[in-house]
Coordinates of C-alpha atoms and ligand atoms in Angstrom, one line a residue:
Chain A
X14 CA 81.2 106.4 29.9
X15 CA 83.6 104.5 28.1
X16 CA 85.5 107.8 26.7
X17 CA 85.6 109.3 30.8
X18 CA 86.8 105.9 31.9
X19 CA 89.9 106.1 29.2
X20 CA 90.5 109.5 29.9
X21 CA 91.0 108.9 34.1
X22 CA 93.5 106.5 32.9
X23 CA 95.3 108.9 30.4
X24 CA 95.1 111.8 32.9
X25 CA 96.4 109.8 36.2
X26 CA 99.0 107.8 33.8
X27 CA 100.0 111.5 32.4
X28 CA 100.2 112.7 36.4
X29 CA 102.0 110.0 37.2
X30 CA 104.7 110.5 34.2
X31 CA 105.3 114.2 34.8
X32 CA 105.6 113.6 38.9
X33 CA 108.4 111.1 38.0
X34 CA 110.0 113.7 35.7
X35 CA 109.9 115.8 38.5
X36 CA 111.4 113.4 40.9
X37 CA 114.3 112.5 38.1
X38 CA 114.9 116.4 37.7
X39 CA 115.0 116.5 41.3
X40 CA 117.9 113.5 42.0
X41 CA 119.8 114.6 39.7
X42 CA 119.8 118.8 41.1
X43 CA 120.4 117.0 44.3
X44 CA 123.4 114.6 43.0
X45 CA 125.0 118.0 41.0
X46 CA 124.2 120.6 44.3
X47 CA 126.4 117.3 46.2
X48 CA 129.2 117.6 44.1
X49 CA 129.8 120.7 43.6
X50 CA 130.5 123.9 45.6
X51 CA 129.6 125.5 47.8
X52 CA 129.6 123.1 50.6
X53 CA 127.7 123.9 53.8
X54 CA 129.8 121.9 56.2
X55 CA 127.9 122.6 59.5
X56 CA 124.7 121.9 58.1
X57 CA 126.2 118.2 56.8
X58 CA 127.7 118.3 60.4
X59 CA 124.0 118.8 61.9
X60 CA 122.8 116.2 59.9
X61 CA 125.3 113.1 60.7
X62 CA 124.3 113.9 63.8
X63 CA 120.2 113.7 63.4
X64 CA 120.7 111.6 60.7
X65 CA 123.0 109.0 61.6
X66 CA 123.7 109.1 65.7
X67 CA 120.6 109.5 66.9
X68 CA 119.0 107.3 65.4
X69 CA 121.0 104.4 66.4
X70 CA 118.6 103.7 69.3
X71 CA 116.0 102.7 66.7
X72 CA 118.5 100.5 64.4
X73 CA 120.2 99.0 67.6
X74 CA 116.5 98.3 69.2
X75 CA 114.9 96.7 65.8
X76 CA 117.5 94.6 65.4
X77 CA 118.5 93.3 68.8
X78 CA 114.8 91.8 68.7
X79 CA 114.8 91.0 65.4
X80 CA 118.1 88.8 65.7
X81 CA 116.4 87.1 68.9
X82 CA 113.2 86.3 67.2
X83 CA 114.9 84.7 63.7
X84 CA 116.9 82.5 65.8
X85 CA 113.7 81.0 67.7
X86 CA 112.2 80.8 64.4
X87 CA 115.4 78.9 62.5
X88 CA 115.4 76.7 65.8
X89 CA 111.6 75.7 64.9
X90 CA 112.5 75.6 61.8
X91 CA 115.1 73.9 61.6
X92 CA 114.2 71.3 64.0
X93 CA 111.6 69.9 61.7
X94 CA 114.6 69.0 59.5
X95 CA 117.2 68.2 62.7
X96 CA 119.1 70.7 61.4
X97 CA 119.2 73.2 64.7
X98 CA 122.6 74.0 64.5
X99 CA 121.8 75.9 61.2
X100 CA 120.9 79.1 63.5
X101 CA 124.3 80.8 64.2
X102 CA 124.9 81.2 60.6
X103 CA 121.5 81.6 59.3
X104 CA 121.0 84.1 62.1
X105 CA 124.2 86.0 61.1
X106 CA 123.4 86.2 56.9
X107 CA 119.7 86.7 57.9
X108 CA 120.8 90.1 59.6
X109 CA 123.6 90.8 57.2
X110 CA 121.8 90.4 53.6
X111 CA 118.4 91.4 54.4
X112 CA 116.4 92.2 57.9
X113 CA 119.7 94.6 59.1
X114 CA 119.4 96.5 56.2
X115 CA 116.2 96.8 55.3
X116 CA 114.2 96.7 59.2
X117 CA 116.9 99.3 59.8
X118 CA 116.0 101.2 56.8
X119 CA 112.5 101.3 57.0
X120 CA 112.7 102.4 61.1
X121 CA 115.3 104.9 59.6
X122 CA 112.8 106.1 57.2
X123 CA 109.8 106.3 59.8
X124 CA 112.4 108.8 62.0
X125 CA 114.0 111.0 59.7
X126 CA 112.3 110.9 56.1
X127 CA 108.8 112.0 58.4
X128 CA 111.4 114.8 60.3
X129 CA 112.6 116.0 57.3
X130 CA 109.8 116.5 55.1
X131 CA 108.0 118.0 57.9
X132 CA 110.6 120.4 58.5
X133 CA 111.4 121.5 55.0
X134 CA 107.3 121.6 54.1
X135 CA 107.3 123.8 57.0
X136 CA 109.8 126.1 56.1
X137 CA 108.1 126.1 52.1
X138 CA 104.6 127.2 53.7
X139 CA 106.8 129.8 56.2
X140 CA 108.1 131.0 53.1
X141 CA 111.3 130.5 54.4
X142 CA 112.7 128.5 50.9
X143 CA 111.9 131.8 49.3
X144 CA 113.9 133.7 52.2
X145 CA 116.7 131.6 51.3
X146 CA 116.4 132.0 48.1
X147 CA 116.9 135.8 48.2
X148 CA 120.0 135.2 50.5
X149 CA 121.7 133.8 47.9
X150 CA 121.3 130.3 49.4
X151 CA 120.4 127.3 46.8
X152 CA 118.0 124.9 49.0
X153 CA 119.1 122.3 46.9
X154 CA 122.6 123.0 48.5
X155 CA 122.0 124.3 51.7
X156 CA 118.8 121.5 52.9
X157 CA 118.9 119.0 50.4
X158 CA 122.5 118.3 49.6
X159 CA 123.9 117.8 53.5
X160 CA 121.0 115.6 54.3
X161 CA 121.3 113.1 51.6
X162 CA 125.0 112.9 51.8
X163 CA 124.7 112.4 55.2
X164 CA 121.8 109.4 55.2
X165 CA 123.9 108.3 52.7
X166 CA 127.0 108.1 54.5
X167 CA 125.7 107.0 58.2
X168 CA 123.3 104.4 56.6
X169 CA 125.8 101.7 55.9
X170 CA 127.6 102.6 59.0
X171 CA 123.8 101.9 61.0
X172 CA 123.9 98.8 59.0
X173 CA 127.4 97.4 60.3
X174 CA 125.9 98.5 64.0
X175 CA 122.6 96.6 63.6
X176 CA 124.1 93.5 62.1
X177 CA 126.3 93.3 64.9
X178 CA 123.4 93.8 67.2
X179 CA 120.9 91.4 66.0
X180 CA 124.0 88.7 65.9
X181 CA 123.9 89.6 69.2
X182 CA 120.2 89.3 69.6
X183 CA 120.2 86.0 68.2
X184 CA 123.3 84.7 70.1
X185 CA 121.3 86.1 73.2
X186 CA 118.6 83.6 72.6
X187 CA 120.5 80.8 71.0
X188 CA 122.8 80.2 74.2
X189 CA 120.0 81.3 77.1
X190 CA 117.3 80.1 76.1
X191 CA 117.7 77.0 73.0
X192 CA 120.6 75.7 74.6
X193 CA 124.0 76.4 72.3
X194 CA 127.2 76.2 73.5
X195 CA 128.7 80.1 73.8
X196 CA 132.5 79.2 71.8
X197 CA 130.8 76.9 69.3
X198 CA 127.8 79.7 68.3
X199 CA 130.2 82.5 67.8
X200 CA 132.6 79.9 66.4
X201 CA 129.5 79.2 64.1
X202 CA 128.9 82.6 63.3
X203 CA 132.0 83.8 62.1
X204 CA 132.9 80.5 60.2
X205 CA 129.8 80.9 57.9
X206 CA 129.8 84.2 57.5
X207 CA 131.5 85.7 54.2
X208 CA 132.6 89.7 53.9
X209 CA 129.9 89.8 50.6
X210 CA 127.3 89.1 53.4
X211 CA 128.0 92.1 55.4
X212 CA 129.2 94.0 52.6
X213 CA 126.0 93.9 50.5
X214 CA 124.0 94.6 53.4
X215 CA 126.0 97.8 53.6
X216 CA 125.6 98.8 49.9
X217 CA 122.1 98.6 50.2
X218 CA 121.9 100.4 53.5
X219 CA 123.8 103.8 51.7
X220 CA 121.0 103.4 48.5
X221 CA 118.4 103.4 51.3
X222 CA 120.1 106.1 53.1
X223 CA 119.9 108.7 50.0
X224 CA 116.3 107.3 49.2
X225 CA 115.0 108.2 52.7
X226 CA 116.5 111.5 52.7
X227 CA 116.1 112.4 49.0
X228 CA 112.1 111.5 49.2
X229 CA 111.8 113.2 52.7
X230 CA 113.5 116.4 50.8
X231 CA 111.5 116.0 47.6
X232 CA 107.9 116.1 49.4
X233 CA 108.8 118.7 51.9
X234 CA 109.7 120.7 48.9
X235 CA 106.6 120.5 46.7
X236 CA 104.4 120.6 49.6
X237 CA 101.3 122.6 49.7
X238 CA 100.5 125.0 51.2
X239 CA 99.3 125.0 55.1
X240 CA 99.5 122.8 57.8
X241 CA 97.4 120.2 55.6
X242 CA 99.9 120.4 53.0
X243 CA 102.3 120.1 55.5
X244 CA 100.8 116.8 56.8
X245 CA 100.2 115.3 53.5
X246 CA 103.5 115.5 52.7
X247 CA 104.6 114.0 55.5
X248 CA 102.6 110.7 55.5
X249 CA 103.7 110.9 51.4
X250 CA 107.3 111.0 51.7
X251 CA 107.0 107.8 54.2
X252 CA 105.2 105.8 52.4
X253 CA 107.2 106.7 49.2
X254 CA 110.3 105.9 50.9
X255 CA 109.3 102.4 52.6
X256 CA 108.1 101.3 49.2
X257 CA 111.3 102.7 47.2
X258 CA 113.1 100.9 49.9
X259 CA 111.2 97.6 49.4
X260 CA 111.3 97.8 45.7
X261 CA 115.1 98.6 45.8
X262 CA 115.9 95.7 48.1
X263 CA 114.4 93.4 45.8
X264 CA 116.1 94.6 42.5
X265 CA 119.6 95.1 44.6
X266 CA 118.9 91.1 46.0
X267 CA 118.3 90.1 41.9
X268 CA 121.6 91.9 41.3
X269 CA 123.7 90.9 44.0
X270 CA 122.3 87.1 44.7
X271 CA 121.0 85.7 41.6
X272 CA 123.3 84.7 38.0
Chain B
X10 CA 116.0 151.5 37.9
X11 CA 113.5 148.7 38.4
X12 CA 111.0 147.5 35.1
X13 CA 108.4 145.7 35.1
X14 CA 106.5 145.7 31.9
X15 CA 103.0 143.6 31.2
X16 CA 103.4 141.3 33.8
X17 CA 100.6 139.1 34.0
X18 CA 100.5 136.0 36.8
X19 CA 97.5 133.4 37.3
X20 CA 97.1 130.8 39.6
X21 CA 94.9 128.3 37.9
X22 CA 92.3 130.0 37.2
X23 CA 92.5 132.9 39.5
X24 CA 94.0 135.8 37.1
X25 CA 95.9 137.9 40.0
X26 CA 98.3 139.8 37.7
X27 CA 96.8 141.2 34.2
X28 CA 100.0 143.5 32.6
X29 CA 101.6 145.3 35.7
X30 CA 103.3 147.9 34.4
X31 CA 105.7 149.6 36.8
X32 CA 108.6 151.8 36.9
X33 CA 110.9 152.4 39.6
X34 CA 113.7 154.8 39.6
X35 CA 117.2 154.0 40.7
X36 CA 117.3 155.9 44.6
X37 CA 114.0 156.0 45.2
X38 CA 111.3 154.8 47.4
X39 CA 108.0 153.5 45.6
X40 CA 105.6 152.0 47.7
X41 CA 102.7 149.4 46.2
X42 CA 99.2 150.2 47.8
X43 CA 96.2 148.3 47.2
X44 CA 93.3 145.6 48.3
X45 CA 94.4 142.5 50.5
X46 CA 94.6 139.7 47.7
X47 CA 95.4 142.1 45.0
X48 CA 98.3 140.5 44.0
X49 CA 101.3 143.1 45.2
X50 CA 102.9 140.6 47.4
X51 CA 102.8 138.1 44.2
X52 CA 104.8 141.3 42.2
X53 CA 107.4 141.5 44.5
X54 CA 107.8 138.0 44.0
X55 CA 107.9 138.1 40.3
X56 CA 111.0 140.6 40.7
X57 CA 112.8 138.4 43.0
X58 CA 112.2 135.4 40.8
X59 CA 110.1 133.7 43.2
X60 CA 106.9 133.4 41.0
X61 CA 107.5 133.2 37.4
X62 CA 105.2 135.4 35.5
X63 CA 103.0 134.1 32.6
X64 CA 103.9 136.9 30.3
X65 CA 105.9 140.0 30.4
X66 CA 109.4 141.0 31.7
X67 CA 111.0 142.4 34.5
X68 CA 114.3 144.9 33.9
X69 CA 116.6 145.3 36.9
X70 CA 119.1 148.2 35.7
X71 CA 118.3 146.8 32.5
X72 CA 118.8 143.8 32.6
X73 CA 116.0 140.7 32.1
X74 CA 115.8 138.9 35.4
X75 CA 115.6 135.5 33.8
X76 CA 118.6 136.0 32.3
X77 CA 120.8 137.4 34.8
X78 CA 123.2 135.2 37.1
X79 CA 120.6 134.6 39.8
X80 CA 122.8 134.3 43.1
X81 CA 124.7 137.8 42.1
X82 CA 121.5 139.6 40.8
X83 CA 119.8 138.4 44.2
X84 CA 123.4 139.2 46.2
X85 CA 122.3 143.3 46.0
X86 CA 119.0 142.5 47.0
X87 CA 117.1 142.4 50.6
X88 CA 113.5 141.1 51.3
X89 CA 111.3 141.7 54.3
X90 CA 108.2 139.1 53.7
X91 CA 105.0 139.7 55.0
X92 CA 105.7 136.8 57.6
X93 CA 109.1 137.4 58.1
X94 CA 109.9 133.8 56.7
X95 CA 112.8 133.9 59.9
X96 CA 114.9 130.7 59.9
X97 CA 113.5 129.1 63.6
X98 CA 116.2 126.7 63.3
X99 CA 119.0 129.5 63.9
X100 CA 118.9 132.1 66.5
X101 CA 118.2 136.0 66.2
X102 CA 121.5 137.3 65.3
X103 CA 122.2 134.3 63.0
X104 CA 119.2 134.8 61.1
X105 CA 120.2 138.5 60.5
X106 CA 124.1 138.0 59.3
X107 CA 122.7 134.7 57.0
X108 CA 124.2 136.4 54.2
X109 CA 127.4 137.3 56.4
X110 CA 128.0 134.6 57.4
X111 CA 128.0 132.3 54.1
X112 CA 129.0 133.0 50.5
X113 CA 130.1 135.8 48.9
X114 CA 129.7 138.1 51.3
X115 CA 130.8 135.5 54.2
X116 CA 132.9 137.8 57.1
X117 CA 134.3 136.7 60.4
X118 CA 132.0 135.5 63.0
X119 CA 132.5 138.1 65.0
X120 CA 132.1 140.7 62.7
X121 CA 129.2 139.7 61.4
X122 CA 127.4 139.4 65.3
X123 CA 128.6 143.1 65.4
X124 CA 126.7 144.3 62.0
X125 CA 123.9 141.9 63.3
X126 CA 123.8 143.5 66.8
X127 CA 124.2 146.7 65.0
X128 CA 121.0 146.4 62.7
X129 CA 118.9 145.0 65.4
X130 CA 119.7 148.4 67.2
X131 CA 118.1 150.0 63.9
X132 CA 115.2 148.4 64.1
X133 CA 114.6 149.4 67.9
X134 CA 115.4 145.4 69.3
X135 CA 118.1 145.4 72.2
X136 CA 121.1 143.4 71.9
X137 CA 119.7 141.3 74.7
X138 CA 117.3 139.4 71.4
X139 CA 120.3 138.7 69.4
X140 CA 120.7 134.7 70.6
X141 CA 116.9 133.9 71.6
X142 CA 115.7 132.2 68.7
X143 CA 112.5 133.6 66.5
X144 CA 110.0 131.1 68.1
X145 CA 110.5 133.5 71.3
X146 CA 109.6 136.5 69.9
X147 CA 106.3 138.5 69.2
X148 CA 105.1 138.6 66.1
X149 CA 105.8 142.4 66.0
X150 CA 109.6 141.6 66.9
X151 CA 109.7 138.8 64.5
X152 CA 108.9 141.1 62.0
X153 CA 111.9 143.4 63.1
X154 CA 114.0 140.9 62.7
X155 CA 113.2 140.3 59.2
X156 CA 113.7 143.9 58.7
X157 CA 117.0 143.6 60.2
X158 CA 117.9 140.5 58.0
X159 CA 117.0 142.3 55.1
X160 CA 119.1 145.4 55.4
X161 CA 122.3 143.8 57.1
X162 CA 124.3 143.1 54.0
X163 CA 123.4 146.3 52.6
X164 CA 121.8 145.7 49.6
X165 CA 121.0 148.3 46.9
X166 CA 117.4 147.0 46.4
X167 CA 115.3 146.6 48.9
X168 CA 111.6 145.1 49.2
X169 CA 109.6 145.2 52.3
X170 CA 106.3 143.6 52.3
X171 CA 104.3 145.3 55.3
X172 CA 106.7 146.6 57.4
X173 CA 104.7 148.3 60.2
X174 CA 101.3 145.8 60.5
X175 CA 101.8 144.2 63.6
X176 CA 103.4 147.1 65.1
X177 CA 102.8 149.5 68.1
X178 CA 102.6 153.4 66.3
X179 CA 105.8 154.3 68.1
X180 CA 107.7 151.4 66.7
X181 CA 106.1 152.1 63.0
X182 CA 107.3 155.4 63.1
X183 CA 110.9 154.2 64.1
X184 CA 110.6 152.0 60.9
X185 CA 109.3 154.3 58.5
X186 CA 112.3 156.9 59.5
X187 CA 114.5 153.6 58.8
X188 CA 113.1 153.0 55.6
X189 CA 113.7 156.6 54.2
X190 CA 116.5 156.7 56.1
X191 CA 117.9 153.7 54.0
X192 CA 116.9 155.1 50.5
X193 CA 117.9 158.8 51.6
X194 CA 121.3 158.0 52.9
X195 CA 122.5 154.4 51.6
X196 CA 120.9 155.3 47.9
X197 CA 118.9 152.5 48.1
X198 CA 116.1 152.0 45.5
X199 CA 112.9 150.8 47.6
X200 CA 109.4 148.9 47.1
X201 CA 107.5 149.0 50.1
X202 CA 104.2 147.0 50.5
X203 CA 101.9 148.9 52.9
X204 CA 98.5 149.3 54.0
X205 CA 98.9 151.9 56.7
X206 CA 98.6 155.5 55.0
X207 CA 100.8 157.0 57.4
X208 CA 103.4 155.3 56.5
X209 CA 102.8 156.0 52.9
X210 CA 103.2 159.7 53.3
X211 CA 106.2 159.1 55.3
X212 CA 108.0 156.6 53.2
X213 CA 107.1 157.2 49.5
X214 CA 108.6 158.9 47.0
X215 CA 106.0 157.4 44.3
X216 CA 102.9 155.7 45.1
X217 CA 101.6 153.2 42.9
X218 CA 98.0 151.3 43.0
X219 CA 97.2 147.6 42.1
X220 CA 93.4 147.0 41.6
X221 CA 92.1 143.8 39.2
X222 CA 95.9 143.0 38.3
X223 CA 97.1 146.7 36.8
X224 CA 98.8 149.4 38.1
X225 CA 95.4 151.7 38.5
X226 CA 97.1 155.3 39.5
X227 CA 100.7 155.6 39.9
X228 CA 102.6 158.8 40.6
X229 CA 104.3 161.2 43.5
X230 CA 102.8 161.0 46.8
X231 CA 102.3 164.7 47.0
X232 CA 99.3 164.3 44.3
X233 CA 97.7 161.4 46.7
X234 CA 95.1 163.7 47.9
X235 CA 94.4 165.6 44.5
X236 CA 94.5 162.9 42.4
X237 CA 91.3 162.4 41.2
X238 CA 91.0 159.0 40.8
X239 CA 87.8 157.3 42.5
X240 CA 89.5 154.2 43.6
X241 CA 92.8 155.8 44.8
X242 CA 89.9 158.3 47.0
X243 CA 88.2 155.5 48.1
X244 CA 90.9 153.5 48.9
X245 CA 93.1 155.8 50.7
X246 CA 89.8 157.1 52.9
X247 CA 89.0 154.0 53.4
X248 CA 85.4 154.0 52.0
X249 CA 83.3 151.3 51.9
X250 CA 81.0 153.1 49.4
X251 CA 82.6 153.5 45.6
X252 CA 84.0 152.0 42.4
X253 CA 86.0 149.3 44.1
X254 CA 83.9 146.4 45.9
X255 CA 84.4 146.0 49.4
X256 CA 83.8 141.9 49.1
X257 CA 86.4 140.6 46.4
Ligands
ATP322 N1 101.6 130.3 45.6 C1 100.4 130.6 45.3 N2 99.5 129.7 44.9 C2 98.2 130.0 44.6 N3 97.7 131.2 44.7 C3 98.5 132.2 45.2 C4 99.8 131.9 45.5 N4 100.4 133.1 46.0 C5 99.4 134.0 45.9 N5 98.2 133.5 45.4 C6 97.0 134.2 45.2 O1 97.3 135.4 44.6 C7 96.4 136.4 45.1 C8 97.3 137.6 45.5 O2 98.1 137.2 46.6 P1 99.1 138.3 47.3 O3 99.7 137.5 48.4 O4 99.9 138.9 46.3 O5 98.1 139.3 47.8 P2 98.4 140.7 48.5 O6 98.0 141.8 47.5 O7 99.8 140.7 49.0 O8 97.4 140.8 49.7 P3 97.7 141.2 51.2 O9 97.6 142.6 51.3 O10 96.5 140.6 52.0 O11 99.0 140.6 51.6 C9 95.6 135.8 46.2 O12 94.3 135.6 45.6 C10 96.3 134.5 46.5 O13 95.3 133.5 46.8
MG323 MG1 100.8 140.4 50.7

């Protein structure tokens, strides 16, 4: 009883060690197939576009209503403390260090990490890896490579946008609805806020952006076969990448905001 | 000149592959008969690189597959797969000049429509398929598609894992005359996957027989009918009654 219970734990602990292996391995055949030729220019092309422009709809949407709810919520908040006129710039590094960045990611994630390991575990169960396989064509180069230097890429750039969205969100509320003056909230805004706000946001937006398309590429890779296989995958490679982003953003915070 | 010498594959604990031993001659056309699930899909694959056998080794003129640079060994290669594996992101004629179109063997865009245009034509599809995409076709032009993908850059090895199933007998005819056409004129050295006896006869210069993971009979199709062997009898009757079991 004893001796089953201790070997579960050896056997899952073992399983869990060699699947991290194997995502190590994977990073860094994905960082290499990045860096060197060949490039495949209209697939990176392809994948700004999916990637990065259309899913601006999503970024600009989270955080136009994220930016109007924080600044009802710093109003209440702040209020108990008659400290109202906190919510321009709490608002504004609010976005900027943490809900742009990291709302943004995860709705990022929900959109293209599912849409990417969907389509590549479709193409392993098609057999179509193999097919490119024998047409000379690296995967790692031709699916992998493009999408992660694209996420990577657009990411930050989503960021930027959905900061200066949810600003807008909460500037929105703050003069139409809690009663700010229009000069003296952007006034506010900009006063408080410092580049290493926006900039951090940013850096942790392009770590996301590789995360959500490396994990989306990594499951659709090793998935099994079938439409199951398919589907498991899929639901995987999101959760995987919503907790690496969480998990990330915290250890990026701990580096960037604490000592 | 194609090797494969004690090739033996398992899948957990499914033993599909137990020392294949298989010789192909530079310029000719061997075709791989045998039961569905034998395993002769899973050979080609070895070849190609795509499985990695347990045990054994593969030559290509020679050389150990394992060892050679993989994207020029697989550069003189072609490969029809059983379910065409077409890209349905790209569209007809792009899936057929992929290797024209990138790479080594990368040509002007043009050019490589033309030869893509051109192999459709071989494989009896009318130029008017070249930009639908494969989503849009039958499964029967799918799989002349993947035909036409695998011969367009030329290659001097080529595998075709069931080239006629799925098609009408007119259209497997105009395949099978493609297929010795390819060895007999190009030079090409062939491995053909098949289940359909008629093609056999009309492709094969060699036949070889996988049952329970080895190469049961192997040798020229003109001693198919007097070769007495059991299961190459039962098999290529099509018996239910004899050595080999009909539920496997
Ligand atoms: N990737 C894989 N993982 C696990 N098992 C596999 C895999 N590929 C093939 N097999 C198993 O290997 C065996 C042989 O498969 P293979 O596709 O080579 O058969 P086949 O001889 O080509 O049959 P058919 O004529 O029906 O195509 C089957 O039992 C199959 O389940
Ligand atoms: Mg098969």
């Amino acid at each position: 009883m004893l001796i089953d219970t201790v070997a579960g734990i050896g056997r899952s602990t073992l399983r869990l060690l060699a699947e991290i292996g194997r995502a190590t391995l994977f990073f860094l055949r994905a960082l290499a197939a990045m860096f060197s030729p060949p490039f495949y220019f209209r697939e990176f092309g392809h994948a700004l576009l999916t990637i990065g422009y259309f899913s601006l709809p999503v970024v600009g949407m989270t955080a136009v209503f994220t930016g109007a709810a924080l600044a009802i919520q710093v109003y209440a908040g702040g209020s108990r403390f008659q400290a109202e006129s906190v919510v321009p710039s709490i608002v504004a590094i609010g976005m900027t260090r943490e809900l742009g960045p990291v709302l943004g990611g995860l709705m990022v994630a929900a959109r293209v990490t599912s849409s990417i390991a969907a389509e590549i575990g479709t193409m392993k169960v098609t057999e179509q890896l193999d097919a490119l396989v024998t047409l000379s064509t690296n995967p790692m180069r031709y699916l992998t490579a493009p999408r992660v230097l694209a996420a990577t890429i657009t990411m930050p750039v989503l960021v930027g946008l959905g900061d200066i969205i949810g600003i807008f969100g909460g500037y929105l509320v703050g003069t139409e609805r809690l009663g700010f003056n229009r000069a003296a909230y952007l006034k506010n805004t900009v006063d408080f806020l410092e580049t290493w706000d926006v900039t951090s946001g940013m850096i942790k937006g392009a770590v996301f952006g590789c995360l959500i398309a490396l994990v989306g590429c990594y499951y659709g890779m090793h998935s099994n076969r079938g439409a199951q296989g398919v589907g498991r995958a899929t639901k995987t490679a999101v959760v995987m990448a919503s907790v690496f982003i969480l998990a990330s953003n915290y250890i990026l915070t701990e580096l960037f905001f604490t000592g | 000149m194609i090797e494969l010498r004690g090739i033996h594959k398992a899948f957990g604990a499914n033993k599909v592959l137990r020392g294949v031993d298989l010789t192909v001659p530079k310029g000719k056309s061997m075709v791989i008969i045998g039961g569905s699930g034998t395993g002769k899909s899973v050979t080609l694959k070895c070849v190609l690189g795509l499985v990695k056998p347990d045990a054994g080794e593969i030559l290509v003129n020679g050389q150990d597959v394992t060892k050679a640079d993989r994207d020029a060994f697989l550069a003189s290669f072609g490969m029809l797969f059983q379910g065409g594996a077409l890209f349905d992101s790209l569209s007809v004629w792009q899936n057929v000049a992929f290797r024209l179109l990138r790479g080594s063997q990368k040509r002007p865009k043009d050019e490589a429509r033309a030869i893509a245009i051109e192999k459709l034509r071989r494989v009896g599809l009318k130029s008017s398929v070249a930009d639908l995409f494969p989503a849009e076709l039958s499964g029967g032009m799918q799989k002349r598609v993947g035909l036409a993908r695998a011969i367009a850059a030329d290659p001097d090895i080529i595998f075709f894992d069931e080239p006629t199933t799925g098609l009408d007998p007119i259209m497997a005819g105009v395949i099978n005359e493609l297929i010795r056409e390819i060895v007999v004129e190009m030079g090409a050295t062939a491995m053909t996957i098949t289940h359909d006896m008629s093609s056999v006869r009309a492709i094969a210069d060699d036949v070889a027989m996988l049952h329970d993971g080895v190469i049961k009979w192997s040798g020229p199709v003109s001693r198919l009918d007097n070769s007495g062997d059991p299961y190459l009898d039962q098999f290529i009757h099509g018996r239910a009654e004899g050595p080999i079991e009909a539920v496997r």
